[in-house]
Amino acid sequence: QGQLVESGGDSVQAGGSLKLSCVASGYPFSNCAMRWYRQAPGKERELVSTIEADGTTKYVDSVRGRFTISRDNAKNTLYLQMDSLKTEDTAVYYCAACRMTLNFRYWGQGTQVTVSS
């Protein structure tokens, strides 16, 4: 059974940086696409970024140029480098792994990112 554990969330000031990590276990990490999602209070969950098994990356427009998704297959770890943070980036960030027909199979518990002005 796959497991994902996020870490790296914190409280920072606008303009600052954070790097989130998501350590995976229990499934063939390198074979699966992975995503970062976020959910702000009172809002719908939002897809932030995707990295395919071949390393192809995609970003939502609001973070493109500020966030960088990456993966280290040797460490079974997914990353999200977040620079030039804005108050609107405040949310709980979740990693997800292994695309299925309608959703991703494995989900982490989330890590809180709070950006203050």
PDB file of N, CA, C and O in Angstrom, residues 12-62:
ATOM      1  N   VAL A  12       5.942  31.996   6.500  1.00  0.00           N
ATOM      2  CA  VAL A  12       6.974  32.869   5.952  1.00  0.00           C
ATOM      3  C   VAL A  12       6.352  34.190   5.540  1.00  0.00           C
ATOM      4  O   VAL A  12       5.129  34.295   5.386  1.00  0.00           O
ATOM      5  N   GLN A  13       7.198  35.181   5.336  1.00  0.00           N
ATOM      6  CA  GLN A  13       6.714  36.466   4.842  1.00  0.00           C
ATOM      7  C   GLN A  13       6.651  36.457   3.323  1.00  0.00           C
ATOM      8  O   GLN A  13       7.376  35.693   2.654  1.00  0.00           O
ATOM      9  N   ALA A  14       5.799  37.299   2.796  1.00  0.00           N
ATOM     10  CA  ALA A  14       5.691  37.435   1.348  1.00  0.00           C
ATOM     11  C   ALA A  14       7.066  37.751   0.756  1.00  0.00           C
ATOM     12  O   ALA A  14       7.831  38.534   1.322  1.00  0.00           O
ATOM     13  N   GLY A  15       7.334  37.111  -0.374  1.00  0.00           N
ATOM     14  CA  GLY A  15       8.626  37.249  -1.018  1.00  0.00           C
ATOM     15  C   GLY A  15       9.624  36.176  -0.621  1.00  0.00           C
ATOM     16  O   GLY A  15      10.677  36.049  -1.253  1.00  0.00           O
ATOM     17  N   GLY A  16       9.294  35.430   0.402  1.00  0.00           N
ATOM     18  CA  GLY A  16      10.186  34.382   0.877  1.00  0.00           C
ATOM     19  C   GLY A  16      10.072  33.103   0.082  1.00  0.00           C
ATOM     20  O   GLY A  16       9.350  33.033  -0.924  1.00  0.00           O
ATOM     21  N   SER A  17      10.806  32.088   0.543  1.00  0.00           N
ATOM     22  CA  SER A  17      10.858  30.795  -0.150  1.00  0.00           C
ATOM     23  C   SER A  17      10.641  29.652   0.831  1.00  0.00           C
ATOM     24  O   SER A  17      10.960  29.771   2.018  1.00  0.00           O
ATOM     25  N   LEU A  18      10.124  28.570   0.314  1.00  0.00           N
ATOM     26  CA  LEU A  18      10.004  27.309   1.053  1.00  0.00           C
ATOM     27  C   LEU A  18      10.230  26.174   0.082  1.00  0.00           C
ATOM     28  O   LEU A  18       9.963  26.308  -1.119  1.00  0.00           O
ATOM     29  N   LYS A  19      10.687  25.031   0.609  1.00  0.00           N
ATOM     30  CA  LYS A  19      10.799  23.833  -0.208  1.00  0.00           C
ATOM     31  C   LYS A  19      10.038  22.711   0.483  1.00  0.00           C
ATOM     32  O   LYS A  19      10.367  22.320   1.608  1.00  0.00           O
ATOM     33  N   LEU A  20       9.015  22.220  -0.177  1.00  0.00           N
ATOM     34  CA  LEU A  20       8.230  21.105   0.333  1.00  0.00           C
ATOM     35  C   LEU A  20       8.816  19.793  -0.166  1.00  0.00           C
ATOM     36  O   LEU A  20       9.331  19.717  -1.284  1.00  0.00           O
ATOM     37  N   SER A  21       8.698  18.772   0.672  1.00  0.00           N
ATOM     38  CA  SER A  21       9.133  17.424   0.302  1.00  0.00           C
ATOM     39  C   SER A  21       7.980  16.456   0.497  1.00  0.00           C
ATOM     40  O   SER A  21       7.125  16.663   1.349  1.00  0.00           O
ATOM     41  N   CYS A  22       7.998  15.403  -0.277  1.00  0.00           N
ATOM     42  CA  CYS A  22       6.993  14.344  -0.168  1.00  0.00           C
ATOM     43  C   CYS A  22       7.728  13.024  -0.353  1.00  0.00           C
ATOM     44  O   CYS A  22       8.193  12.710  -1.459  1.00  0.00           O
ATOM     45  N   VAL A  23       7.853  12.268   0.736  1.00  0.00           N
ATOM     46  CA  VAL A  23       8.560  10.988   0.695  1.00  0.00           C
ATOM     47  C   VAL A  23       7.552   9.878   0.459  1.00  0.00           C
ATOM     48  O   VAL A  23       6.546   9.770   1.172  1.00  0.00           O
ATOM     49  N   ALA A  24       7.829   9.058  -0.537  1.00  0.00           N
ATOM     50  CA  ALA A  24       6.912   8.000  -0.949  1.00  0.00           C
ATOM     51  C   ALA A  24       7.442   6.631  -0.559  1.00  0.00           C
ATOM     52  O   ALA A  24       8.663   6.412  -0.510  1.00  0.00           O
ATOM     53  N   SER A  25       6.523   5.712  -0.331  1.00  0.00           N
ATOM     54  CA  SER A  25       6.899   4.323  -0.056  1.00  0.00           C
ATOM     55  C   SER A  25       5.761   3.402  -0.467  1.00  0.00           C
ATOM     56  O   SER A  25       4.614   3.842  -0.598  1.00  0.00           O
ATOM     57  N   GLY A  26       6.081   2.133  -0.703  1.00  0.00           N
ATOM     58  CA  GLY A  26       5.056   1.130  -0.920  1.00  0.00           C
ATOM     59  C   GLY A  26       4.561   0.977  -2.342  1.00  0.00           C
ATOM     60  O   GLY A  26       3.606   0.219  -2.577  1.00  0.00           O
ATOM     61  N   TYR A  27       5.196   1.658  -3.290  1.00  0.00           N
ATOM     62  CA  TYR A  27       4.800   1.511  -4.696  1.00  0.00           C
ATOM     63  C   TYR A  27       6.019   1.918  -5.544  1.00  0.00           C
ATOM     64  O   TYR A  27       6.945   2.535  -5.031  1.00  0.00           O
ATOM     65  N   PRO A  28       6.027   1.570  -6.828  1.00  0.00           N
ATOM     66  CA  PRO A  28       7.186   1.893  -7.679  1.00  0.00           C
ATOM     67  C   PRO A  28       7.224   3.367  -8.031  1.00  0.00           C
ATOM     68  O   PRO A  28       6.666   3.798  -9.034  1.00  0.00           O
ATOM     69  N   PHE A  29       7.915   4.146  -7.206  1.00  0.00           N
ATOM     70  CA  PHE A  29       7.919   5.603  -7.294  1.00  0.00           C
ATOM     71  C   PHE A  29       8.243   6.102  -8.697  1.00  0.00           C
ATOM     72  O   PHE A  29       7.559   6.972  -9.225  1.00  0.00           O
ATOM     73  N   SER A  30       9.270   5.571  -9.298  1.00  0.00           N
ATOM     74  CA  SER A  30       9.751   6.121 -10.565  1.00  0.00           C
ATOM     75  C   SER A  30       8.770   5.901 -11.705  1.00  0.00           C
ATOM     76  O   SER A  30       8.866   6.576 -12.740  1.00  0.00           O
ATOM     77  N   ASN A  31       7.824   4.991 -11.537  1.00  0.00           N
ATOM     78  CA  ASN A  31       6.872   4.682 -12.612  1.00  0.00           C
ATOM     79  C   ASN A  31       5.660   5.593 -12.625  1.00  0.00           C
ATOM     80  O   ASN A  31       4.867   5.547 -13.573  1.00  0.00           O
ATOM     81  N   CYS A  32       5.482   6.371 -11.581  1.00  0.00           N
ATOM     82  CA  CYS A  32       4.230   7.108 -11.403  1.00  0.00           C
ATOM     83  C   CYS A  32       4.381   8.612 -11.618  1.00  0.00           C
ATOM     84  O   CYS A  32       5.379   9.203 -11.185  1.00  0.00           O
ATOM     85  N   ALA A  33       3.362   9.205 -12.246  1.00  0.00           N
ATOM     86  CA  ALA A  33       3.244  10.658 -12.239  1.00  0.00           C
ATOM     87  C   ALA A  33       2.932  11.116 -10.819  1.00  0.00           C
ATOM     88  O   ALA A  33       2.331  10.376 -10.035  1.00  0.00           O
ATOM     89  N   MET A  34       3.340  12.349 -10.511  1.00  0.00           N
ATOM     90  CA  MET A  34       3.063  12.893  -9.184  1.00  0.00           C
ATOM     91  C   MET A  34       2.595  14.336  -9.305  1.00  0.00           C
ATOM     92  O   MET A  34       2.928  15.026 -10.277  1.00  0.00           O
ATOM     93  N   ARG A  35       1.837  14.758  -8.328  1.00  0.00           N
ATOM     94  CA  ARG A  35       1.277  16.109  -8.343  1.00  0.00           C
ATOM     95  C   ARG A  35       1.377  16.758  -6.978  1.00  0.00           C
ATOM     96  O   ARG A  35       1.408  16.074  -5.958  1.00  0.00           O
ATOM     97  N   TRP A  36       1.367  18.074  -6.989  1.00  0.00           N
ATOM     98  CA  TRP A  36       1.125  18.887  -5.808  1.00  0.00           C
ATOM     99  C   TRP A  36      -0.215  19.587  -6.005  1.00  0.00           C
ATOM    100  O   TRP A  36      -0.478  20.179  -7.060  1.00  0.00           O
ATOM    101  N   TYR A  37      -1.043  19.484  -4.981  1.00  0.00           N
ATOM    102  CA  TYR A  37      -2.300  20.210  -4.918  1.00  0.00           C
ATOM    103  C   TYR A  37      -2.233  21.137  -3.708  1.00  0.00           C
ATOM    104  O   TYR A  37      -1.384  20.978  -2.821  1.00  0.00           O
ATOM    105  N   ARG A  38      -3.154  22.083  -3.655  1.00  0.00           N
ATOM    106  CA  ARG A  38      -3.292  22.913  -2.459  1.00  0.00           C
ATOM    107  C   ARG A  38      -4.760  23.252  -2.243  1.00  0.00           C
ATOM    108  O   ARG A  38      -5.546  23.261  -3.173  1.00  0.00           O
ATOM    109  N   GLN A  39      -5.074  23.503  -0.973  1.00  0.00           N
ATOM    110  CA  GLN A  39      -6.426  23.904  -0.629  1.00  0.00           C
ATOM    111  C   GLN A  39      -6.370  25.006   0.413  1.00  0.00           C
ATOM    112  O   GLN A  39      -5.862  24.797   1.521  1.00  0.00           O
ATOM    113  N   ALA A  40      -6.879  26.158   0.044  1.00  0.00           N
ATOM    114  CA  ALA A  40      -6.949  27.290   0.947  1.00  0.00           C
ATOM    115  C   ALA A  40      -8.271  27.234   1.704  1.00  0.00           C
ATOM    116  O   ALA A  40      -9.240  26.634   1.230  1.00  0.00           O
ATOM    117  N   PRO A  41      -8.342  27.873   2.859  1.00  0.00           N
ATOM    118  CA  PRO A  41      -9.582  27.858   3.644  1.00  0.00           C
ATOM    119  C   PRO A  41     -10.765  28.380   2.839  1.00  0.00           C
ATOM    120  O   PRO A  41     -10.690  29.439   2.211  1.00  0.00           O
ATOM    121  N   GLY A  42     -11.835  27.599   2.809  1.00  0.00           N
ATOM    122  CA  GLY A  42     -13.047  28.011   2.113  1.00  0.00           C
ATOM    123  C   GLY A  42     -12.993  27.908   0.609  1.00  0.00           C
ATOM    124  O   GLY A  42     -13.912  28.356  -0.080  1.00  0.00           O
ATOM    125  N   LYS A  43     -11.925  27.307   0.081  1.00  0.00           N
ATOM    126  CA  LYS A  43     -11.791  27.196  -1.375  1.00  0.00           C
ATOM    127  C   LYS A  43     -11.691  25.745  -1.803  1.00  0.00           C
ATOM    128  O   LYS A  43     -11.396  24.861  -1.008  1.00  0.00           O
ATOM    129  N   GLU A  44     -11.913  25.529  -3.094  1.00  0.00           N
ATOM    130  CA  GLU A  44     -11.774  24.206  -3.669  1.00  0.00           C
ATOM    131  C   GLU A  44     -10.300  23.810  -3.734  1.00  0.00           C
ATOM    132  O   GLU A  44      -9.419  24.663  -3.823  1.00  0.00           O
ATOM    133  N   ARG A  45     -10.059  22.520  -3.717  1.00  0.00           N
ATOM    134  CA  ARG A  45      -8.696  22.033  -3.928  1.00  0.00           C
ATOM    135  C   ARG A  45      -8.229  22.413  -5.332  1.00  0.00           C
ATOM    136  O   ARG A  45      -8.992  22.301  -6.295  1.00  0.00           O
ATOM    137  N   GLU A  46      -6.978  22.839  -5.432  1.00  0.00           N
ATOM    138  CA  GLU A  46      -6.428  23.335  -6.698  1.00  0.00           C
ATOM    139  C   GLU A  46      -5.184  22.541  -7.078  1.00  0.00           C
ATOM    140  O   GLU A  46      -4.295  22.329  -6.250  1.00  0.00           O
ATOM    141  N   LEU A  47      -5.128  22.132  -8.329  1.00  0.00           N
ATOM    142  CA  LEU A  47      -3.917  21.486  -8.835  1.00  0.00           C
ATOM    143  C   LEU A  47      -2.848  22.554  -9.034  1.00  0.00           C
ATOM    144  O   LEU A  47      -3.077  23.542  -9.718  1.00  0.00           O
ATOM    145  N   VAL A  48      -1.681  22.319  -8.460  1.00  0.00           N
ATOM    146  CA  VAL A  48      -0.579  23.276  -8.547  1.00  0.00           C
ATOM    147  C   VAL A  48       0.422  22.882  -9.629  1.00  0.00           C
ATOM    148  O   VAL A  48       0.796  23.691 -10.474  1.00  0.00           O
ATOM    149  N   SER A  49       0.834  21.624  -9.612  1.00  0.00           N
ATOM    150  CA  SER A  49       1.889  21.206 -10.526  1.00  0.00           C
ATOM    151  C   SER A  49       1.893  19.699 -10.679  1.00  0.00           C
ATOM    152  O   SER A  49       1.488  18.966  -9.768  1.00  0.00           O
ATOM    153  N   THR A  50       2.344  19.244 -11.841  1.00  0.00           N
ATOM    154  CA  THR A  50       2.454  17.822 -12.158  1.00  0.00           C
ATOM    155  C   THR A  50       3.851  17.529 -12.685  1.00  0.00           C
ATOM    156  O   THR A  50       4.414  18.333 -13.434  1.00  0.00           O
ATOM    157  N   ILE A  51       4.391  16.376 -12.306  1.00  0.00           N
ATOM    158  CA  ILE A  51       5.609  15.875 -12.928  1.00  0.00           C
ATOM    159  C   ILE A  51       5.361  14.430 -13.342  1.00  0.00           C
ATOM    160  O   ILE A  51       4.941  13.605 -12.541  1.00  0.00           O
ATOM    161  N   GLU A  52       5.571  14.159 -14.609  1.00  0.00           N
ATOM    162  CA  GLU A  52       5.358  12.818 -15.138  1.00  0.00           C
ATOM    163  C   GLU A  52       6.554  11.929 -14.807  1.00  0.00           C
ATOM    164  O   GLU A  52       7.604  12.404 -14.391  1.00  0.00           O
ATOM    165  N   ALA A  53       6.397  10.635 -15.066  1.00  0.00           N
ATOM    166  CA  ALA A  53       7.483   9.693 -14.822  1.00  0.00           C
ATOM    167  C   ALA A  53       8.713  10.038 -15.671  1.00  0.00           C
ATOM    168  O   ALA A  53       9.843   9.778 -15.255  1.00  0.00           O
ATOM    169  N   ASP A  54       8.484  10.641 -16.835  1.00  0.00           N
ATOM    170  CA  ASP A  54       9.613  10.988 -17.705  1.00  0.00           C
ATOM    171  C   ASP A  54      10.204  12.352 -17.383  1.00  0.00           C
ATOM    172  O   ASP A  54      11.104  12.823 -18.083  1.00  0.00           O
ATOM    173  N   GLY A  55       9.662  13.017 -16.340  1.00  0.00           N
ATOM    174  CA  GLY A  55      10.205  14.298 -15.911  1.00  0.00           C
ATOM    175  C   GLY A  55       9.508  15.521 -16.487  1.00  0.00           C
ATOM    176  O   GLY A  55       9.829  16.650 -16.103  1.00  0.00           O
ATOM    177  N   THR A  56       8.562  15.314 -17.379  1.00  0.00           N
ATOM    178  CA  THR A  56       7.810  16.432 -17.938  1.00  0.00           C
ATOM    179  C   THR A  56       7.034  17.133 -16.830  1.00  0.00           C
ATOM    180  O   THR A  56       6.427  16.470 -15.993  1.00  0.00           O
ATOM    181  N   THR A  57       7.054  18.461 -16.849  1.00  0.00           N
ATOM    182  CA  THR A  57       6.404  19.221 -15.782  1.00  0.00           C
ATOM    183  C   THR A  57       5.336  20.165 -16.335  1.00  0.00           C
ATOM    184  O   THR A  57       5.418  20.637 -17.479  1.00  0.00           O
ATOM    185  N   LYS A  58       4.339  20.427 -15.498  1.00  0.00           N
ATOM    186  CA  LYS A  58       3.301  21.401 -15.814  1.00  0.00           C
ATOM    187  C   LYS A  58       2.977  22.191 -14.555  1.00  0.00           C
ATOM    188  O   LYS A  58       3.096  21.666 -13.443  1.00  0.00           O
ATOM    189  N   TYR A  59       2.522  23.436 -14.753  1.00  0.00           N
ATOM    190  CA  TYR A  59       2.196  24.309 -13.635  1.00  0.00           C
ATOM    191  C   TYR A  59       0.896  25.064 -13.905  1.00  0.00           C
ATOM    192  O   TYR A  59       0.595  25.403 -15.058  1.00  0.00           O
ATOM    193  N   VAL A  60       0.176  25.352 -12.836  1.00  0.00           N
ATOM    194  CA  VAL A  60      -0.952  26.272 -12.958  1.00  0.00           C
ATOM    195  C   VAL A  60      -0.379  27.663 -13.212  1.00  0.00           C
ATOM    196  O   VAL A  60       0.730  27.991 -12.759  1.00  0.00           O
ATOM    197  N   ASP A  61      -1.128  28.489 -13.936  1.00  0.00           N
ATOM    198  CA  ASP A  61      -0.603  29.798 -14.339  1.00  0.00           C
ATOM    199  C   ASP A  61      -0.157  30.650 -13.152  1.00  0.00           C
ATOM    200  O   ASP A  61       0.831  31.388 -13.234  1.00  0.00           O
ATOM    201  N   SER A  62      -0.869  30.540 -12.041  1.00  0.00           N
ATOM    202  CA  SER A  62      -0.593  31.417 -10.906  1.00  0.00           C
ATOM    203  C   SER A  62       0.752  31.150 -10.234  1.00  0.00           C
ATOM    204  O   SER A  62       1.237  31.997  -9.481  1.00  0.00           O
TER     205      SER A  62
END
